[in-house]
Amino acid sequence: MIDDEVVVDAHVHAPRLSTLKPSWMEWAEEFSGPHPWRDAYDDQGDPVPERLDALMESEGVDRVLLFCEYSPRATGVQPIEDLLPIVAYNPVRFRLVANVNPHLHHPVAAEAERQLDLGAVAVKLHPVHGGFSPADRELYGVYALCAERGVPVILHSGTSSFPGSRTRFGDPQLLLDVIEDFPEVHFVFAHGGRGWWYDTAAFLALSKPNVWLDLAGLPPKRLPGYYARFGLSRLANRMIFGTDWPGVPGTARNVAALRDLGLPAGTLRAVLSGNAAKIFPGLGV
């Protein structure tokens, strides 16, 4: 907790470093600044569960959603199995998020089901790193599975700096039919439409009850500018806190910056934990 507020970080990467492309390491070093994220790793570049747990505790993070990723053309393949020891060490703090790529997994829904059976509380799609449209009919089986299981879908929305990315697949508009075809599924736009699509993502979050924005990679002090057309206090009720750890100068710093925006107390609580508790099953906050 931070100042008596429960904190859920709904967007964290803690892969084995040997599975990554060099550009990922460059990204982490550039955006983490002085934050000592490498303290959570051993000399071989593997995350040490007790170290990561202690670091998150020191930052005041009560729940962590851990992302795997299957994006060989952009960042590499970080298997979900590499995260299992972290969850086993502290299953209260840590939860898994599944990830599927239709260019690698066939049938894609079967792989999503396999990862959900490992305990994942959501399915992440990364169209920009994977090079596919989230509207592809092949993915409808994944969306139907998520409706059946009662778990949300997280989608990268907006730009990415990694070589191999296909930015055009980050347009939130691509998901319009899916959002309407699966009204019972919660869709979380990771990075909130970063770059050219802040307005599109915000409009969808305000107009569709099953659309949310996560704040990963967005400096909190810049949110009023990014969403200037919508009124931050209103839009914040559709936001979920996330950092994109380790590409962040510290979770506690981001929480402090978010607090400095002057949001109503109830809204701030919703962003930090309440909205995540609504849509991610079993967080227990």
Tab-separated table of C-alpha atoms in Angstrom:
chain	number	residue	atom	x	y	z
A	1	MET	CA	0.000	0.000	0.000
A	2	ILE	CA	0.987	3.623	-0.529
A	3	ASP	CA	-0.507	6.165	1.895
A	4	ASP	CA	-3.208	3.649	2.847
A	5	GLU	CA	-4.173	3.066	-0.796
A	6	VAL	CA	-4.086	-0.434	-2.296
A	7	VAL	CA	-2.000	-0.435	-5.482
A	8	VAL	CA	-2.478	-2.836	-8.405
A	9	ASP	CA	0.165	-2.635	-11.132
A	10	ALA	CA	-1.689	-4.170	-14.045
A	11	HIS	CA	1.190	-4.074	-16.548
A	12	VAL	CA	4.556	-5.590	-15.572
A	13	HIS	CA	7.243	-7.400	-17.581
A	14	ALA	CA	9.689	-9.626	-15.694
A	15	PRO	CA	11.081	-12.027	-18.337
A	16	ARG	CA	14.313	-13.950	-18.390
A	17	LEU	CA	16.720	-11.532	-20.056
A	18	SER	CA	18.194	-14.267	-22.269
A	19	THR	CA	14.866	-14.492	-24.118
A	20	LEU	CA	14.926	-10.841	-25.204
A	21	LYS	CA	16.185	-8.941	-28.195
A	22	PRO	CA	18.760	-6.182	-27.542
A	23	SER	CA	16.193	-3.452	-28.213
A	24	TRP	CA	14.203	-4.546	-25.138
A	25	MET	CA	17.215	-4.055	-22.893
A	26	GLU	CA	17.866	-0.646	-24.456
A	27	TRP	CA	14.244	0.321	-23.783
A	28	ALA	CA	14.390	-0.839	-20.168
A	29	GLU	CA	17.619	1.000	-19.447
A	30	GLU	CA	16.427	4.223	-21.093
A	31	PHE	CA	13.043	4.485	-19.396
A	32	SER	CA	13.826	3.039	-15.963
A	33	GLY	CA	16.308	5.790	-15.197
A	34	PRO	CA	17.781	5.288	-11.716
A	35	HIS	CA	15.170	2.724	-10.693
A	36	PRO	CA	17.092	-0.417	-9.577
A	37	TRP	CA	15.042	-2.995	-11.464
A	38	ARG	CA	18.100	-5.161	-12.074
A	39	ASP	CA	18.175	-5.869	-8.327
A	40	ALA	CA	15.361	-8.342	-9.012
A	41	TYR	CA	17.648	-10.418	-11.286
A	42	ASP	CA	20.555	-12.774	-10.753
A	43	ASP	CA	23.885	-12.686	-12.587
A	44	GLN	CA	22.505	-14.922	-15.350
A	45	GLY	CA	19.681	-12.478	-16.067
A	46	ASP	CA	16.897	-14.550	-14.552
A	47	PRO	CA	14.299	-12.966	-12.252
A	48	VAL	CA	14.678	-14.120	-8.646
A	49	PRO	CA	11.182	-14.472	-7.178
A	50	GLU	CA	12.076	-13.370	-3.664
A	51	ARG	CA	13.991	-10.340	-4.961
A	52	LEU	CA	11.176	-9.256	-7.255
A	53	ASP	CA	8.677	-9.749	-4.458
A	54	ALA	CA	10.777	-7.650	-2.080
A	55	LEU	CA	11.207	-4.896	-4.664
A	56	MET	CA	7.463	-4.714	-5.304
A	57	GLU	CA	6.844	-4.675	-1.556
A	58	SER	CA	9.275	-1.790	-1.151
A	59	GLU	CA	7.432	0.115	-3.884
A	60	GLY	CA	4.071	-0.412	-2.184
A	61	VAL	CA	2.595	-2.660	-4.882
A	62	ASP	CA	-0.039	-5.065	-3.533
A	63	ARG	CA	-0.934	-6.907	-6.761
A	64	VAL	CA	1.125	-7.388	-9.920
A	65	LEU	CA	-0.036	-8.648	-13.306
A	66	LEU	CA	2.909	-10.347	-15.015
A	67	PHE	CA	3.046	-10.349	-18.814
A	68	CYS	CA	4.599	-12.986	-21.033
A	69	GLU	CA	5.000	-12.258	-24.744
A	70	TYR	CA	5.299	-14.248	-27.943
A	71	SER	CA	6.607	-11.641	-30.401
A	72	PRO	CA	9.679	-13.002	-32.217
A	73	ARG	CA	9.665	-10.228	-34.822
A	74	ALA	CA	9.899	-7.453	-32.181
A	75	THR	CA	10.970	-8.260	-28.623
A	76	GLY	CA	11.463	-12.026	-28.613
A	77	VAL	CA	9.612	-14.938	-27.043
A	78	GLN	CA	9.142	-14.796	-23.278
A	79	PRO	CA	7.231	-17.963	-22.352
A	80	ILE	CA	4.588	-17.923	-19.668
A	81	GLU	CA	6.310	-20.884	-18.013
A	82	ASP	CA	9.230	-18.612	-17.036
A	83	LEU	CA	6.856	-16.652	-14.789
A	84	LEU	CA	5.445	-19.620	-12.898
A	85	PRO	CA	8.153	-19.613	-10.166
A	86	ILE	CA	7.356	-15.965	-9.371
A	87	VAL	CA	3.660	-16.697	-8.932
A	88	ALA	CA	4.429	-19.807	-6.915
A	89	TYR	CA	6.623	-17.788	-4.548
A	90	ASN	CA	3.869	-15.252	-3.786
A	91	PRO	CA	0.502	-16.177	-5.335
A	92	VAL	CA	-1.169	-13.359	-3.409
A	93	ARG	CA	0.880	-10.558	-4.950
A	94	PHE	CA	1.475	-11.967	-8.450
A	95	ARG	CA	-0.917	-13.017	-11.216
A	96	LEU	CA	-0.279	-14.231	-14.763
A	97	VAL	CA	-1.492	-12.685	-18.003
A	98	ALA	CA	-1.643	-14.982	-21.036
A	99	ASN	CA	-0.372	-13.931	-24.464
A	100	VAL	CA	-1.082	-15.445	-27.864
A	101	ASN	CA	0.066	-14.710	-31.392
A	102	PRO	CA	-1.913	-16.180	-34.326
A	103	HIS	CA	1.300	-16.420	-36.379
A	104	LEU	CA	2.753	-18.816	-33.775
A	105	HIS	CA	-0.182	-20.535	-32.110
A	106	HIS	CA	-2.657	-22.763	-33.924
A	107	PRO	CA	-5.375	-23.120	-33.004
A	108	VAL	CA	-4.894	-19.853	-31.190
A	109	ALA	CA	-7.840	-20.327	-28.816
A	110	ALA	CA	-6.399	-23.644	-27.643
A	111	GLU	CA	-3.153	-21.941	-26.634
A	112	ALA	CA	-5.081	-19.196	-24.844
A	113	GLU	CA	-6.996	-21.879	-22.966
A	114	ARG	CA	-3.760	-23.669	-22.024
A	115	GLN	CA	-2.327	-20.489	-20.549
A	116	LEU	CA	-5.550	-19.625	-18.725
A	117	ASP	CA	-5.434	-23.099	-17.205
A	118	LEU	CA	-2.016	-22.166	-15.768
A	119	GLY	CA	-3.799	-19.482	-13.763
A	120	ALA	CA	-3.821	-16.429	-16.045
A	121	VAL	CA	-6.438	-13.798	-15.190
A	122	ALA	CA	-6.472	-12.131	-18.624
A	123	VAL	CA	-5.351	-12.628	-22.218
A	124	LYS	CA	-3.002	-10.076	-23.791
A	125	LEU	CA	-2.796	-9.544	-27.542
A	126	HIS	CA	0.039	-7.523	-29.046
A	127	PRO	CA	-0.988	-6.797	-32.638
A	128	VAL	CA	1.781	-4.215	-33.099
A	129	HIS	CA	4.622	-6.541	-32.094
A	130	GLY	CA	2.987	-9.616	-33.594
A	131	GLY	CA	2.050	-8.016	-36.924
A	132	PHE	CA	-1.650	-8.938	-37.049
A	133	SER	CA	-5.030	-7.260	-36.850
A	134	PRO	CA	-6.978	-7.734	-33.613
A	135	ALA	CA	-10.101	-7.923	-35.780
A	136	ASP	CA	-8.896	-11.067	-37.560
A	137	ARG	CA	-11.682	-13.654	-37.457
A	138	GLU	CA	-9.165	-16.256	-36.342
A	139	LEU	CA	-9.073	-14.442	-32.994
A	140	TYR	CA	-12.826	-14.669	-32.444
A	141	GLY	CA	-12.301	-18.018	-30.766
A	142	VAL	CA	-10.061	-16.281	-28.204
A	143	TYR	CA	-12.680	-13.614	-27.554
A	144	ALA	CA	-15.375	-16.266	-27.175
A	145	LEU	CA	-13.154	-18.164	-24.736
A	146	CYS	CA	-12.625	-15.021	-22.665
A	147	ALA	CA	-16.389	-14.452	-22.591
A	148	GLU	CA	-16.867	-18.022	-21.379
A	149	ARG	CA	-14.137	-17.754	-18.721
A	150	GLY	CA	-15.072	-14.245	-17.578
A	151	VAL	CA	-11.600	-12.810	-18.169
A	152	PRO	CA	-10.659	-9.546	-19.910
A	153	VAL	CA	-8.633	-9.010	-23.054
A	154	ILE	CA	-5.717	-6.566	-22.929
A	155	LEU	CA	-4.566	-5.107	-26.243
A	156	HIS	CA	-1.559	-2.974	-27.036
A	157	SER	CA	-2.972	0.273	-28.409
A	158	GLY	CA	-0.815	2.931	-29.978
A	159	THR	CA	2.738	3.111	-31.179
A	160	SER	CA	5.830	1.073	-30.327
A	161	SER	CA	9.490	1.933	-30.803
A	162	PHE	CA	10.719	-1.651	-31.200
A	163	PRO	CA	12.166	-2.704	-34.572
A	164	GLY	CA	9.816	-5.110	-36.306
A	165	SER	CA	6.676	-3.406	-34.997
A	166	ARG	CA	3.706	-2.704	-37.252
A	167	THR	CA	2.213	0.478	-35.831
A	168	ARG	CA	-0.933	0.480	-37.956
A	169	PHE	CA	-2.240	-2.463	-35.934
A	170	GLY	CA	-2.249	-0.276	-32.820
A	171	ASP	CA	-5.315	1.692	-33.937
A	172	PRO	CA	-8.139	1.119	-31.389
A	173	GLN	CA	-10.689	1.516	-34.191
A	174	LEU	CA	-9.702	-1.892	-35.488
A	175	LEU	CA	-11.479	-3.421	-32.505
A	176	LEU	CA	-14.841	-1.704	-33.006
A	177	ASP	CA	-16.705	-4.756	-34.305
A	178	VAL	CA	-15.111	-7.011	-31.689
A	179	ILE	CA	-16.147	-4.717	-28.839
A	180	GLU	CA	-19.720	-4.770	-30.112
A	181	ASP	CA	-19.732	-8.492	-30.924
A	182	PHE	CA	-18.514	-9.390	-27.419
A	183	PRO	CA	-20.212	-6.909	-25.057
A	184	GLU	CA	-19.678	-9.250	-22.110
A	185	VAL	CA	-15.875	-9.128	-22.497
A	186	HIS	CA	-13.904	-6.297	-20.908
A	187	PHE	CA	-11.301	-4.857	-23.297
A	188	VAL	CA	-8.347	-2.944	-21.851
A	189	PHE	CA	-6.425	-0.666	-24.208
A	190	ALA	CA	-2.874	-0.839	-22.886
A	191	HIS	CA	-1.040	2.489	-23.155
A	192	GLY	CA	-4.343	4.274	-23.710
A	193	GLY	CA	-3.961	4.808	-27.465
A	194	ARG	CA	-0.429	6.170	-27.106
A	195	GLY	CA	0.730	8.417	-29.912
A	196	TRP	CA	-1.939	9.253	-32.483
A	197	TRP	CA	-4.967	7.565	-30.949
A	198	TYR	CA	-5.528	9.035	-27.488
A	199	ASP	CA	-8.825	10.555	-28.588
A	200	THR	CA	-10.072	7.328	-30.164
A	201	ALA	CA	-9.232	5.247	-27.102
A	202	ALA	CA	-10.755	7.803	-24.736
A	203	PHE	CA	-13.973	8.093	-26.723
A	204	LEU	CA	-14.389	4.322	-26.753
A	205	ALA	CA	-13.718	4.083	-23.018
A	206	LEU	CA	-16.407	6.674	-22.310
A	207	SER	CA	-18.957	5.332	-24.774
A	208	LYS	CA	-18.572	1.570	-24.330
A	209	PRO	CA	-19.101	0.033	-20.868
A	210	ASN	CA	-16.691	-2.818	-21.664
A	211	VAL	CA	-13.698	-0.635	-22.653
A	212	TRP	CA	-10.956	0.528	-20.271
A	213	LEU	CA	-7.585	2.276	-20.582
A	214	ASP	CA	-4.397	1.210	-18.845
A	215	LEU	CA	-1.779	3.851	-18.094
A	216	ALA	CA	1.344	1.781	-18.766
A	217	GLY	CA	4.134	3.851	-20.253
A	218	LEU	CA	2.255	7.140	-19.832
A	219	PRO	CA	3.827	9.717	-17.473
A	220	PRO	CA	0.949	10.676	-15.152
A	221	LYS	CA	1.768	14.390	-15.262
A	222	ARG	CA	1.098	14.363	-19.008
A	223	LEU	CA	-2.334	12.742	-18.836
A	224	PRO	CA	-4.237	16.050	-18.743
A	225	GLY	CA	-2.584	17.012	-22.040
A	226	TYR	CA	-2.999	13.637	-23.685
A	227	TYR	CA	-6.731	13.611	-22.916
A	228	ALA	CA	-7.402	17.353	-22.932
A	229	ARG	CA	-10.666	17.004	-24.865
A	230	PHE	CA	-12.330	14.679	-22.364
A	231	GLY	CA	-11.903	15.967	-18.812
A	232	LEU	CA	-9.482	13.865	-16.829
A	233	SER	CA	-11.631	13.454	-13.715
A	234	ARG	CA	-14.377	11.879	-15.808
A	235	LEU	CA	-12.116	9.750	-17.982
A	236	ALA	CA	-10.080	8.546	-15.006
A	237	ASN	CA	-13.057	6.467	-13.901
A	238	ARG	CA	-12.268	4.256	-16.914
A	239	MET	CA	-8.524	4.018	-16.212
A	240	ILE	CA	-6.455	1.199	-14.704
A	241	PHE	CA	-3.061	1.857	-13.178
A	242	GLY	CA	-0.078	0.129	-14.791
A	243	THR	CA	3.549	1.057	-15.249
A	244	ASP	CA	5.125	-1.043	-18.024
A	245	TRP	CA	7.745	-2.060	-15.421
A	246	PRO	CA	10.746	-2.074	-15.735
A	247	GLY	CA	10.416	0.815	-18.204
A	248	VAL	CA	9.351	3.202	-15.441
A	249	PRO	CA	11.310	5.335	-12.953
A	250	GLY	CA	9.626	3.573	-10.035
A	251	THR	CA	6.052	2.556	-9.279
A	252	ALA	CA	5.847	4.709	-6.160
A	253	ARG	CA	6.962	7.744	-8.169
A	254	ASN	CA	4.187	7.162	-10.686
A	255	VAL	CA	1.615	6.821	-7.917
A	256	ALA	CA	2.833	10.085	-6.395
A	257	ALA	CA	2.612	11.822	-9.773
A	258	LEU	CA	-0.904	10.476	-10.259
A	259	ARG	CA	-1.894	11.768	-6.828
A	260	ASP	CA	-0.539	15.219	-7.760
A	261	LEU	CA	-3.181	15.499	-10.494
A	262	GLY	CA	-5.760	16.285	-7.821
A	263	LEU	CA	-8.279	13.604	-8.739
A	264	PRO	CA	-11.158	13.046	-6.304
A	265	ALA	CA	-10.247	10.474	-3.654
A	266	GLY	CA	-12.748	7.913	-4.922
A	267	THR	CA	-11.526	8.294	-8.491
A	268	LEU	CA	-7.890	7.891	-7.473
A	269	ARG	CA	-8.793	4.727	-5.563
A	270	ALA	CA	-10.612	3.385	-8.626
A	271	VAL	CA	-7.568	3.989	-10.828
A	272	LEU	CA	-5.089	2.448	-8.384
A	273	SER	CA	-7.078	-0.683	-7.578
A	274	GLY	CA	-10.865	-0.493	-7.810
A	275	ASN	CA	-11.226	-0.718	-11.579
A	276	ALA	CA	-8.742	-3.595	-11.812
A	277	ALA	CA	-10.660	-5.436	-9.086
A	278	LYS	CA	-13.832	-5.081	-11.141
A	279	ILE	CA	-12.527	-6.785	-14.259
A	280	PHE	CA	-9.620	-9.088	-13.313
A	281	PRO	CA	-10.925	-12.160	-11.489
A	282	GLY	CA	-9.648	-13.107	-8.078
A	283	LEU	CA	-7.420	-10.167	-7.218
A	284	GLY	CA	-8.832	-10.080	-3.707
A	285	VAL	CA	-8.449	-6.336	-3.131
